[in-house]
mmCIF file of C-alpha atoms in Angstrom:
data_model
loop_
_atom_site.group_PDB
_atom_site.id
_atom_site.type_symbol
_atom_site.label_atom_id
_atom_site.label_comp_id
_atom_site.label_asym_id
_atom_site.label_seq_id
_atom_site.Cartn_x
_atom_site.Cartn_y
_atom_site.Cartn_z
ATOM 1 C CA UNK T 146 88.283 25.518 110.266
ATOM 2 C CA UNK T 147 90.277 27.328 107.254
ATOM 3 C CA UNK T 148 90.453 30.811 106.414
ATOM 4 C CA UNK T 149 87.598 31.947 104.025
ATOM 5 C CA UNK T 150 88.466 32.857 100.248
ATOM 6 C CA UNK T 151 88.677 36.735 101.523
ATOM 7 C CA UNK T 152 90.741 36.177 104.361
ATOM 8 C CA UNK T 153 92.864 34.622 102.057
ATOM 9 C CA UNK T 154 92.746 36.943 99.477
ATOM 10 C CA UNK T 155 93.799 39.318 102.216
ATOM 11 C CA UNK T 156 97.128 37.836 103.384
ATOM 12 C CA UNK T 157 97.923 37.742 99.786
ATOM 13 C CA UNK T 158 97.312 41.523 99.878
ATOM 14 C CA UNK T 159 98.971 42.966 103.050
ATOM 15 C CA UNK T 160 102.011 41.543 102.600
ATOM 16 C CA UNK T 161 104.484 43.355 105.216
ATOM 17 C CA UNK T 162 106.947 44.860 102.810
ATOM 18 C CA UNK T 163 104.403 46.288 100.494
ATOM 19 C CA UNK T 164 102.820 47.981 103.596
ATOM 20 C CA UNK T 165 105.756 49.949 104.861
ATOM 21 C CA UNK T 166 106.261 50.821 100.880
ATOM 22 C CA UNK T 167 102.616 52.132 101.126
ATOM 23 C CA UNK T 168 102.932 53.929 104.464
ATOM 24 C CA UNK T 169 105.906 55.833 102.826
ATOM 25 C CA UNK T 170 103.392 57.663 101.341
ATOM 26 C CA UNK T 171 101.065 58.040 103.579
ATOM 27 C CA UNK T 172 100.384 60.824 106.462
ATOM 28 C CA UNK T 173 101.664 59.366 109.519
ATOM 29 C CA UNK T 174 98.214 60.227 110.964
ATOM 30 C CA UNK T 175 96.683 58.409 108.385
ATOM 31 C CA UNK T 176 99.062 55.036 109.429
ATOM 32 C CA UNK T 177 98.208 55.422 113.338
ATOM 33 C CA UNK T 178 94.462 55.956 112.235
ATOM 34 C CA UNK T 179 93.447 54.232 109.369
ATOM 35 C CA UNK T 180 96.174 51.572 108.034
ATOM 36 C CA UNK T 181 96.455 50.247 111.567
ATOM 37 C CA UNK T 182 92.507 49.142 112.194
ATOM 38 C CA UNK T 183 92.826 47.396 109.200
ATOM 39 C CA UNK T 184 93.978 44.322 111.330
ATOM 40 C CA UNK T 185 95.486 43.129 114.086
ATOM 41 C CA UNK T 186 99.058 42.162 112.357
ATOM 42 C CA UNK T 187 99.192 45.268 110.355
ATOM 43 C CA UNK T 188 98.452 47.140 113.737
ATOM 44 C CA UNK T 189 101.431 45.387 115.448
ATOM 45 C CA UNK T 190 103.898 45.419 112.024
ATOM 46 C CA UNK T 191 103.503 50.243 112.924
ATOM 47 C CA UNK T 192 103.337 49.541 116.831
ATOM 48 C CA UNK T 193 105.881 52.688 116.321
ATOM 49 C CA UNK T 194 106.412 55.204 118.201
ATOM 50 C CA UNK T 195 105.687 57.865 115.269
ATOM 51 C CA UNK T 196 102.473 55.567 114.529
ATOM 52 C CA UNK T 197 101.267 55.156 118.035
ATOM 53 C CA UNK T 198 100.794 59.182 118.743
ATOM 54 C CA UNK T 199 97.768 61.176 116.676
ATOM 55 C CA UNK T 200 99.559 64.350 115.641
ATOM 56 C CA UNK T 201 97.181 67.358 115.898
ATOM 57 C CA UNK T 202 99.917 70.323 114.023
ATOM 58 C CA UNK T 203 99.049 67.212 110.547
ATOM 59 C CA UNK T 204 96.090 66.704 109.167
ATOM 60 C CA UNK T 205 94.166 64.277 110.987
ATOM 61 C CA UNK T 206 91.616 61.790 109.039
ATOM 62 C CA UNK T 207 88.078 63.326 109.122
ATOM 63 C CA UNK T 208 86.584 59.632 110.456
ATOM 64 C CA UNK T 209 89.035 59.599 113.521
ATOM 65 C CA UNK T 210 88.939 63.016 114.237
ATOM 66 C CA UNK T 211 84.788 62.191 114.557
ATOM 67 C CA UNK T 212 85.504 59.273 116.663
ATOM 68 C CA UNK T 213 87.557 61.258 119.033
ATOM 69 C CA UNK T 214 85.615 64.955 119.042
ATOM 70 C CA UNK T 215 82.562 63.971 118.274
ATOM 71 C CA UNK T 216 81.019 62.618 121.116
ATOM 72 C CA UNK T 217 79.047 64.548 123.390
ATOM 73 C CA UNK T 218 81.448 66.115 126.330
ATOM 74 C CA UNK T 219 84.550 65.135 124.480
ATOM 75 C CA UNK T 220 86.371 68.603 125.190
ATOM 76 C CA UNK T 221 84.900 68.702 128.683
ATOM 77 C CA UNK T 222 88.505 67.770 130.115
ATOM 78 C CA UNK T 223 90.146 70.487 127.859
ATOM 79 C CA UNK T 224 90.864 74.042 128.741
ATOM 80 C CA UNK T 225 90.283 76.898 126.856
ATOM 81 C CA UNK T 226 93.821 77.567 125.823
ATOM 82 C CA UNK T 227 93.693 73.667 124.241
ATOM 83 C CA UNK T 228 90.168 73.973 122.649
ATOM 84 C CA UNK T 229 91.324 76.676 120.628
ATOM 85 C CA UNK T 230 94.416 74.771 119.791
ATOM 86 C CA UNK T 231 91.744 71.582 118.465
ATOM 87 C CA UNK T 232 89.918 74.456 115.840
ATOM 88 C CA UNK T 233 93.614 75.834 115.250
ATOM 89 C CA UNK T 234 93.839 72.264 114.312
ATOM 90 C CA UNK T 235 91.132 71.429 112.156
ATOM 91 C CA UNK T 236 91.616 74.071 110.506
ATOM 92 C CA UNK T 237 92.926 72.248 107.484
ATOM 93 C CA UNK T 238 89.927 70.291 107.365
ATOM 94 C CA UNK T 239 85.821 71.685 106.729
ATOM 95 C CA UNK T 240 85.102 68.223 107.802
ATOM 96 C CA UNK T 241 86.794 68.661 111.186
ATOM 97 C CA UNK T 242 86.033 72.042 111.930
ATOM 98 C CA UNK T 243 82.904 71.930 111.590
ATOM 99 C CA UNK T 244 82.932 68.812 114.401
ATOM 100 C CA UNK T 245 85.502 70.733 116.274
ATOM 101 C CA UNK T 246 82.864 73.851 116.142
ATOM 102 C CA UNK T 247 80.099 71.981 117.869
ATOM 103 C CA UNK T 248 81.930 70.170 120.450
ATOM 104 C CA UNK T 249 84.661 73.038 121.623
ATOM 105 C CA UNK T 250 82.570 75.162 123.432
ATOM 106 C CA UNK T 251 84.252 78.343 122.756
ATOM 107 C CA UNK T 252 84.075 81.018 119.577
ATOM 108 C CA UNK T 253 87.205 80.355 117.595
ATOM 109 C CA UNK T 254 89.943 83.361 116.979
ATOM 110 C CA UNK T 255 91.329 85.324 114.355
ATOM 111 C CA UNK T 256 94.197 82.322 114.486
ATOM 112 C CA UNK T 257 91.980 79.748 113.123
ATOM 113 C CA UNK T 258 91.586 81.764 109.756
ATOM 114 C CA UNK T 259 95.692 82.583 109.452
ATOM 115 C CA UNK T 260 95.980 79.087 110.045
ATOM 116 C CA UNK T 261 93.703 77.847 107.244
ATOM 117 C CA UNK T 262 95.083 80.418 105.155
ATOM 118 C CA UNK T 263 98.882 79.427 105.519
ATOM 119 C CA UNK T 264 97.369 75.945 105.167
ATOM 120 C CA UNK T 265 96.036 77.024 101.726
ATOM 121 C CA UNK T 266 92.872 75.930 102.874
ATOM 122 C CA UNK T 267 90.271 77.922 100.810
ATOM 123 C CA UNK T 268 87.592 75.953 101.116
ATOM 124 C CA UNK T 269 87.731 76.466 105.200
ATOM 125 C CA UNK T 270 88.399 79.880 104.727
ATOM 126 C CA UNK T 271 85.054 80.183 102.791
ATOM 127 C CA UNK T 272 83.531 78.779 105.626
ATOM 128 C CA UNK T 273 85.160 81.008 108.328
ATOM 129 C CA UNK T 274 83.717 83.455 106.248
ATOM 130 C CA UNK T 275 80.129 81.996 106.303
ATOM 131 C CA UNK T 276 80.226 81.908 109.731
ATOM 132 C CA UNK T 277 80.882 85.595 110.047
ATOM 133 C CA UNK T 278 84.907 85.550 110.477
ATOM 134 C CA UNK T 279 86.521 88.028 109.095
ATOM 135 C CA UNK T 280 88.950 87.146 105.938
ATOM 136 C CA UNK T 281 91.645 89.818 106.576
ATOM 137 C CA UNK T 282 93.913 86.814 108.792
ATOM 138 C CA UNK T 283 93.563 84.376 106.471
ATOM 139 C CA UNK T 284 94.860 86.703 103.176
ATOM 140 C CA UNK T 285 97.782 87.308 106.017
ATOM 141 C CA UNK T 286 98.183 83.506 106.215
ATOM 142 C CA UNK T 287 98.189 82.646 102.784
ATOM 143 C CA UNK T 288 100.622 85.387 102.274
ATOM 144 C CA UNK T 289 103.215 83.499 104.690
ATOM 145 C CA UNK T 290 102.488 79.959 103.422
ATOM 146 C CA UNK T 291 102.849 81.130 100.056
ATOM 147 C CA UNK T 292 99.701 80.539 98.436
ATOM 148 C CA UNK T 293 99.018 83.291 95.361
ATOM 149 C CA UNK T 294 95.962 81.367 94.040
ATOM 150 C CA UNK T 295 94.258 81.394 97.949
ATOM 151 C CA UNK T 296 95.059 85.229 98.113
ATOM 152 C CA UNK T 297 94.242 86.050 94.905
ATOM 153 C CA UNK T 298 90.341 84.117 95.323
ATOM 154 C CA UNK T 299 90.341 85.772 98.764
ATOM 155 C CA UNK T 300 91.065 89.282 98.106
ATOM 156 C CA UNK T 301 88.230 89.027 95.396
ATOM 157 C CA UNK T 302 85.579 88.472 97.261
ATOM 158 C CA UNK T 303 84.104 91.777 98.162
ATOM 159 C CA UNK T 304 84.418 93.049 101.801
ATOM 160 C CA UNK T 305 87.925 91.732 102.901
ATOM 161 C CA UNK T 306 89.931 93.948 104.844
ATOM 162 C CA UNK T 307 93.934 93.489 105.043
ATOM 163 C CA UNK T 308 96.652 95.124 105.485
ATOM 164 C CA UNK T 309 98.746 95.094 102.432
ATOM 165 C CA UNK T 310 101.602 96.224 104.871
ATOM 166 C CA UNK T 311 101.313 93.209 106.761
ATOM 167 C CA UNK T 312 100.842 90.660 104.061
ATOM 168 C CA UNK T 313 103.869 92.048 102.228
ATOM 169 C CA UNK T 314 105.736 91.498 104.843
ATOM 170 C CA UNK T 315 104.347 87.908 106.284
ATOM 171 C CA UNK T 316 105.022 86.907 102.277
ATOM 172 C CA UNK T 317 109.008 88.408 101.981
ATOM 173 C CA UNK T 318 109.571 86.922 105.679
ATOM 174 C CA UNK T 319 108.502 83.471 104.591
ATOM 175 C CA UNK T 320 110.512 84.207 101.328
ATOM 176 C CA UNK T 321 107.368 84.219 98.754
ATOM 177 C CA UNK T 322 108.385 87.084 96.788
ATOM 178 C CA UNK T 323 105.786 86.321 94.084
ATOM 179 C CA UNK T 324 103.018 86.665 96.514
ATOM 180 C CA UNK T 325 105.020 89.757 97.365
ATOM 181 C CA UNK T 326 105.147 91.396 94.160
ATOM 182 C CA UNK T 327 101.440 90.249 94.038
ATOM 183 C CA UNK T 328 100.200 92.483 97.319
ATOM 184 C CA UNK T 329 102.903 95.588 96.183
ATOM 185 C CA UNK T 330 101.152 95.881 93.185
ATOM 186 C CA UNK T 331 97.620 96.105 94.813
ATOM 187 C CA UNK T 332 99.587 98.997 97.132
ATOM 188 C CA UNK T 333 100.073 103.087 96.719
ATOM 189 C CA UNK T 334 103.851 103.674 95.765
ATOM 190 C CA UNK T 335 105.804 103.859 98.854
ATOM 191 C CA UNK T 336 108.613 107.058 98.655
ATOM 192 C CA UNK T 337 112.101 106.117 98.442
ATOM 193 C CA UNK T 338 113.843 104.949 101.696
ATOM 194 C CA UNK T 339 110.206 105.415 103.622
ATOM 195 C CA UNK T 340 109.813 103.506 107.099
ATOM 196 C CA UNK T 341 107.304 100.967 105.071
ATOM 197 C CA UNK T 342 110.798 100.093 102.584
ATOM 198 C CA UNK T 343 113.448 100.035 105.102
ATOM 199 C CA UNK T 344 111.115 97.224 107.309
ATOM 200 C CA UNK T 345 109.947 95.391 103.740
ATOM 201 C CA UNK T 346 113.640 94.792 102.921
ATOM 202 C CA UNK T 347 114.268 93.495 107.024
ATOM 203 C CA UNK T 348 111.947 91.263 105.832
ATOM 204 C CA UNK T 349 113.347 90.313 102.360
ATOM 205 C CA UNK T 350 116.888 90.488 104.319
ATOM 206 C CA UNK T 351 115.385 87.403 107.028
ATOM 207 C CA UNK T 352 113.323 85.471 104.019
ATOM 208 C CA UNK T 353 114.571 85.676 100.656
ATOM 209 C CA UNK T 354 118.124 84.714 99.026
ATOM 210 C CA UNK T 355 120.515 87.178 97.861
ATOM 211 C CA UNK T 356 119.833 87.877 94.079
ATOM 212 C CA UNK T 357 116.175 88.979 95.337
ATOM 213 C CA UNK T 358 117.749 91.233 98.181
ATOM 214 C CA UNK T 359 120.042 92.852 95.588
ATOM 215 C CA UNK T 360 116.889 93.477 93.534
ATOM 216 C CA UNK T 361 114.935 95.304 96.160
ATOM 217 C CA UNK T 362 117.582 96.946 97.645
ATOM 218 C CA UNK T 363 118.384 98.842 94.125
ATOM 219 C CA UNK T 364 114.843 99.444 93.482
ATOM 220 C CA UNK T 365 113.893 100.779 96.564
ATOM 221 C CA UNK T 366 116.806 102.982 96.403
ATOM 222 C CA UNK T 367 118.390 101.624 100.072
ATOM 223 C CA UNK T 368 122.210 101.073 98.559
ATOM 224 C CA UNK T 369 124.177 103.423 101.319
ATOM 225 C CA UNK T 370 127.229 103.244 98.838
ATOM 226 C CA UNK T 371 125.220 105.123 95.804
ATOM 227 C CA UNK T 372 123.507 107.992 97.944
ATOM 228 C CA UNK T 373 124.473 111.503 97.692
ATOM 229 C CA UNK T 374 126.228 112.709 100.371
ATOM 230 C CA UNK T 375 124.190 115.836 100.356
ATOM 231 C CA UNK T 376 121.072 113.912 101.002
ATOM 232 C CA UNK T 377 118.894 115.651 104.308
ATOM 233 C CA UNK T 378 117.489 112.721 105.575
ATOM 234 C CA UNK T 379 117.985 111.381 109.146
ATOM 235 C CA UNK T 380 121.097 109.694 109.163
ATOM 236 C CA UNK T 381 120.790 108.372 112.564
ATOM 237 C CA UNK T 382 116.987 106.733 111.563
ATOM 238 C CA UNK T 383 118.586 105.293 108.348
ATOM 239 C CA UNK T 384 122.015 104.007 110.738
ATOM 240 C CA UNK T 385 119.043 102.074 113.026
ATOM 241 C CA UNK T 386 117.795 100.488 109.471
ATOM 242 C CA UNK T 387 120.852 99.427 108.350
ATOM 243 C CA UNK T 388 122.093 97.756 111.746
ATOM 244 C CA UNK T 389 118.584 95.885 111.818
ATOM 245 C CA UNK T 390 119.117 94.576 107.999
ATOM 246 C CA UNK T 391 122.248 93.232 108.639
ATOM 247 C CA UNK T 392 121.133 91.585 111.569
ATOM 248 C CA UNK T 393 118.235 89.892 109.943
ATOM 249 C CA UNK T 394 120.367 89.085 107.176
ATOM 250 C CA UNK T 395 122.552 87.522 109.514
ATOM 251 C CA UNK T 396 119.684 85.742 111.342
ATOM 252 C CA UNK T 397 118.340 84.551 107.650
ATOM 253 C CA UNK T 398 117.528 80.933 107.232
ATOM 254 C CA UNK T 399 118.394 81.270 103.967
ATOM 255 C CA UNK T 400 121.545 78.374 102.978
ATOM 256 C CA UNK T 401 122.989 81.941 101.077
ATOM 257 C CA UNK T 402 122.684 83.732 104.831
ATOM 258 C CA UNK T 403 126.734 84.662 104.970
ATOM 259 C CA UNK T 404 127.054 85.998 101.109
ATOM 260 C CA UNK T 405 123.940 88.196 102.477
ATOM 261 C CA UNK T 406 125.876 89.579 104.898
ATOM 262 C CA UNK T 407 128.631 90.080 103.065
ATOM 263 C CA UNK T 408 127.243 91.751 99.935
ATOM 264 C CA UNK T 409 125.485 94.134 102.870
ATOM 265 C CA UNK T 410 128.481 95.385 104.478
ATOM 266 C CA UNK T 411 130.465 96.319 101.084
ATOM 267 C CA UNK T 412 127.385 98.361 100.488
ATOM 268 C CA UNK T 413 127.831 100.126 103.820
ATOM 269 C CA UNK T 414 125.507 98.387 106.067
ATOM 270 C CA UNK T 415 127.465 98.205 109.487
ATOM 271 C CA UNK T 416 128.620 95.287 111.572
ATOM 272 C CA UNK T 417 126.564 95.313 114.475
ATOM 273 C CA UNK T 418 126.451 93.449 117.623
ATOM 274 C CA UNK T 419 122.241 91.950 116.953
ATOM 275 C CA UNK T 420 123.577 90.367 113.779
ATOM 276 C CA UNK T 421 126.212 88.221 116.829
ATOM 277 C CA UNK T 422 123.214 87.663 118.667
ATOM 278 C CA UNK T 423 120.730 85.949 116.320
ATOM 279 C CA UNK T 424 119.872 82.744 116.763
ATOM 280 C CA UNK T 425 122.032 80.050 115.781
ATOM 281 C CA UNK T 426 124.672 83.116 114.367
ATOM 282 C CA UNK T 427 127.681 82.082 115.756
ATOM 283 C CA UNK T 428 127.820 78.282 115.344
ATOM 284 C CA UNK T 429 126.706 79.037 111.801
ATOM 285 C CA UNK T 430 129.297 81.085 111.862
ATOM 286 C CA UNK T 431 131.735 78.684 112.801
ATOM 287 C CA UNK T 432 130.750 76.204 110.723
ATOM 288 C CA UNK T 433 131.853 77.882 107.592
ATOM 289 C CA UNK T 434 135.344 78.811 109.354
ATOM 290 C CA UNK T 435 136.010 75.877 111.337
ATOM 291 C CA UNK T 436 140.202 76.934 111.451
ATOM 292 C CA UNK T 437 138.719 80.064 113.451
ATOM 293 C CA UNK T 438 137.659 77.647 116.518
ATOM 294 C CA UNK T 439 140.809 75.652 116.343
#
């Protein structure tokens, strides 16, 4: 017995090469779920390893996610640490929250909504909300993924309490500086060289490149080579700053991490044994003077 006009039309269709070509630009989640049930060759051709595994940290299709949460007692077998993980999870998804909701069995936490917010998620951060979450995490989240339009929508709805403090400094450590200049301007005026300014530029020091360093660092008036020596303040509070810049700075993963570090020195910020011991410092290090290890 032939193959019927569709089945036919089919093999015309999913030809192997223009699969992979289409899978390029697909979600791998979307390949192990969806592309492979369309048959049984195109489920052997991404018989994969990266195709074979359903990667909860991506965004997982809202039908499979059903099929696999959705059934009554489905998170029986889960503990509580990994049923908050699953909502963590779907948190990039109203469509899987909401199924992850009704079958996890626990309340979610204030992680949920900093997830959806890095996620840029607004529409699950509406819902967080509707649910009676507070939106304060998820500003903080948006802040660190970088998402001005998600903070902007949340911070107008009336009732949200953040900490412009925090979300500052989630936004410079991620290296969003428009965000940044976004929450500053919603702030008080901080005094020059204050505790809040000294740990905002840590943060610009571990997230942002140099030119935006040398920007905040002369505006915020934290430039040890153009004080006046007859400034009272505590020197020794100020030395503990300026060892913990260079260190971030040091620490940065920023491909401009070394010129940082060198621009902060011939402005007086002191070598310091934390800037040797952050991560990955020394073969860095190394890297850009191999004759050093020879």
């Amino acid at each position: 017995m032939g193959d019927s006009p569709e089945q036919q039309c089919l093999r015309r269709v999913w030809i192997p090469i223009v699969l992979e070509r289409v899978a390029v630009f697909l979600p791998v989640n979307e390949v192990a779920y969806t592309l492979r049930l369309v048959d049984k060759a195109t489920a052997e051709q991404f018989r994969r390893p990266e195709f074979c595994i359903v990667r909860l940290s991506q965004p997982v299709p809202p039908h499979a996610f059903a099929w696999r949460w959705g059934r009554p007692g489905a998170t029986r077998e889960l503990t509580l640490a990994k049923r908050r993980q699953l909502l963590t999870a779907a948190s990039g998804s109203v469509a899987n929250l909401r199924i992850a909701l009704s079958g996890a069995g626990c309340e979610p936490n204030k992680e949920i909504a900093y997830a959806a917010g890095k996620g840029g998620h607004l529409d699950v951060c509406l819902l967080l909300e509707q649910l009676g979450f507070s939106l304060g995490d998820a500003v903080e989240g948006a802040a660190a993924g970088g998402h001005l339009g998600v903070c902007q929508a949340l911070l107008a709805r009336p009732d949200v309490a953040s900490s412009n403090f925090d979300c500052a400094q989630a936004a410079a450590e991620h290296g969003h500086m428009v965000v940044f200049d976004f929450i500053m301007q919603r702030s008080a005026p901080l005094p020059p060289r204050s505790d809040q300014l000294w740990s905002h530029l840590e943060a610009v020091a571990l997230g942002c490149d140099l030119a935006t360093l040398k920007r905040c660092t002369g505006e915020w008036q934290l430039n040890p080579s153009e004080w006046d020596d007859r400034d009272t303040r505590d020197e020794h509070l100020d030395g503990m700053y300026l060892r913990r810049i260079l260190a971030r700075a040091a620490g940065s993963p920023t491909p401009d991490w070394k010129a940082k570090v060198e621009w902060l020195e011939s402005c007086g910020y002191p070598p310091t044994l934390e800037a040797f011991q952050q991560p990955g410092y020394l073969k860095r290090f190394f890297e850009k003077h191999p004759l050093l290890w020879t």
